[in-house]
Amino acid sequence: MSEKLSTRSLELLTLERVAHLATADQYARPHVVPIVFVYEPPFVFTPIDAKP
């Protein structure tokens, strides 16, 4: 199932190049890292590489 993105979401995907990926561990501690991405409708690509 897919849904249409809002106008604001499309603006962000089109104009921005950096996003923040947030996860939480088993104790609910947050971890946020910046990621770069490319939006080529309908896909969002982000590189996978080693991080310190």
JSON list of C-alpha atoms in Angstrom, two decimals:
[
{"chain": "A", "resi": 1, "resn": "MET", "atom": "CA", "xyz": [0.00, 0.00, 0.00]},
{"chain": "A", "resi": 2, "resn": "SER", "atom": "CA", "xyz": [1.31, 3.45, -0.81]},
{"chain": "A", "resi": 3, "resn": "GLU", "atom": "CA", "xyz": [0.12, 6.91, 0.06]},
{"chain": "A", "resi": 4, "resn": "LYS", "atom": "CA", "xyz": [0.71, 10.22, -1.66]},
{"chain": "A", "resi": 5, "resn": "LEU", "atom": "CA", "xyz": [3.20, 12.53, -0.01]},
{"chain": "A", "resi": 6, "resn": "SER", "atom": "CA", "xyz": [2.07, 15.91, 1.22]},
{"chain": "A", "resi": 7, "resn": "THR", "atom": "CA", "xyz": [3.14, 19.05, -0.59]},
{"chain": "A", "resi": 8, "resn": "ARG", "atom": "CA", "xyz": [5.47, 19.90, 2.30]},
{"chain": "A", "resi": 9, "resn": "SER", "atom": "CA", "xyz": [7.08, 16.44, 2.23]},
{"chain": "A", "resi": 10, "resn": "LEU", "atom": "CA", "xyz": [7.70, 16.74, -1.50]},
{"chain": "A", "resi": 11, "resn": "GLU", "atom": "CA", "xyz": [9.24, 20.20, -0.99]},
{"chain": "A", "resi": 12, "resn": "LEU", "atom": "CA", "xyz": [11.62, 18.84, 1.64]},
{"chain": "A", "resi": 13, "resn": "LEU", "atom": "CA", "xyz": [12.63, 15.88, -0.51]},
{"chain": "A", "resi": 14, "resn": "THR", "atom": "CA", "xyz": [13.22, 18.15, -3.50]},
{"chain": "A", "resi": 15, "resn": "LEU", "atom": "CA", "xyz": [15.05, 21.00, -1.78]},
{"chain": "A", "resi": 16, "resn": "GLU", "atom": "CA", "xyz": [17.00, 19.39, 1.05]},
{"chain": "A", "resi": 17, "resn": "ARG", "atom": "CA", "xyz": [20.03, 17.09, 0.78]},
{"chain": "A", "resi": 18, "resn": "VAL", "atom": "CA", "xyz": [20.55, 16.20, 4.44]},
{"chain": "A", "resi": 19, "resn": "ALA", "atom": "CA", "xyz": [18.09, 14.39, 6.69]},
{"chain": "A", "resi": 20, "resn": "HIS", "atom": "CA", "xyz": [18.27, 12.97, 10.21]},
{"chain": "A", "resi": 21, "resn": "LEU", "atom": "CA", "xyz": [17.80, 9.27, 10.81]},
{"chain": "A", "resi": 22, "resn": "ALA", "atom": "CA", "xyz": [16.60, 8.47, 14.32]},
{"chain": "A", "resi": 23, "resn": "THR", "atom": "CA", "xyz": [16.53, 5.11, 16.05]},
{"chain": "A", "resi": 24, "resn": "ALA", "atom": "CA", "xyz": [16.17, 3.94, 19.64]},
{"chain": "A", "resi": 25, "resn": "ASP", "atom": "CA", "xyz": [17.88, 1.09, 21.43]},
{"chain": "A", "resi": 26, "resn": "GLN", "atom": "CA", "xyz": [16.24, -1.53, 23.62]},
{"chain": "A", "resi": 27, "resn": "TYR", "atom": "CA", "xyz": [16.20, 0.96, 26.52]},
{"chain": "A", "resi": 28, "resn": "ALA", "atom": "CA", "xyz": [14.49, 3.64, 24.41]},
{"chain": "A", "resi": 29, "resn": "ARG", "atom": "CA", "xyz": [17.66, 5.76, 24.24]},
{"chain": "A", "resi": 30, "resn": "PRO", "atom": "CA", "xyz": [17.56, 7.81, 21.06]},
{"chain": "A", "resi": 31, "resn": "HIS", "atom": "CA", "xyz": [20.35, 7.88, 18.49]},
{"chain": "A", "resi": 32, "resn": "VAL", "atom": "CA", "xyz": [20.22, 10.42, 15.66]},
{"chain": "A", "resi": 33, "resn": "VAL", "atom": "CA", "xyz": [22.65, 10.69, 12.74]},
{"chain": "A", "resi": 34, "resn": "PRO", "atom": "CA", "xyz": [22.67, 12.97, 9.73]},
{"chain": "A", "resi": 35, "resn": "ILE", "atom": "CA", "xyz": [22.37, 11.27, 6.35]},
{"chain": "A", "resi": 36, "resn": "VAL", "atom": "CA", "xyz": [22.56, 12.55, 2.80]},
{"chain": "A", "resi": 37, "resn": "PHE", "atom": "CA", "xyz": [20.04, 11.44, 0.23]},
{"chain": "A", "resi": 38, "resn": "VAL", "atom": "CA", "xyz": [18.88, 11.83, -3.35]},
{"chain": "A", "resi": 39, "resn": "TYR", "atom": "CA", "xyz": [15.22, 11.89, -4.29]},
{"chain": "A", "resi": 40, "resn": "GLU", "atom": "CA", "xyz": [14.42, 10.37, -7.68]},
{"chain": "A", "resi": 41, "resn": "PRO", "atom": "CA", "xyz": [10.65, 9.87, -7.66]},
{"chain": "A", "resi": 42, "resn": "PRO", "atom": "CA", "xyz": [9.36, 7.57, -6.41]},
{"chain": "A", "resi": 43, "resn": "PHE", "atom": "CA", "xyz": [12.61, 6.51, -4.69]},
{"chain": "A", "resi": 44, "resn": "VAL", "atom": "CA", "xyz": [14.84, 7.98, -1.99]},
{"chain": "A", "resi": 45, "resn": "PHE", "atom": "CA", "xyz": [18.47, 6.80, -2.16]},
{"chain": "A", "resi": 46, "resn": "THR", "atom": "CA", "xyz": [21.03, 7.09, 0.62]},
{"chain": "A", "resi": 47, "resn": "PRO", "atom": "CA", "xyz": [24.59, 5.75, 0.58]},
{"chain": "A", "resi": 48, "resn": "ILE", "atom": "CA", "xyz": [25.60, 3.04, 2.98]},
{"chain": "A", "resi": 49, "resn": "ASP", "atom": "CA", "xyz": [29.14, 3.34, 4.27]},
{"chain": "A", "resi": 50, "resn": "ALA", "atom": "CA", "xyz": [31.18, 2.85, 7.43]},
{"chain": "A", "resi": 51, "resn": "LYS", "atom": "CA", "xyz": [30.62, 5.49, 10.09]},
{"chain": "A", "resi": 52, "resn": "PRO", "atom": "CA", "xyz": [32.87, 6.16, 13.06]}
]
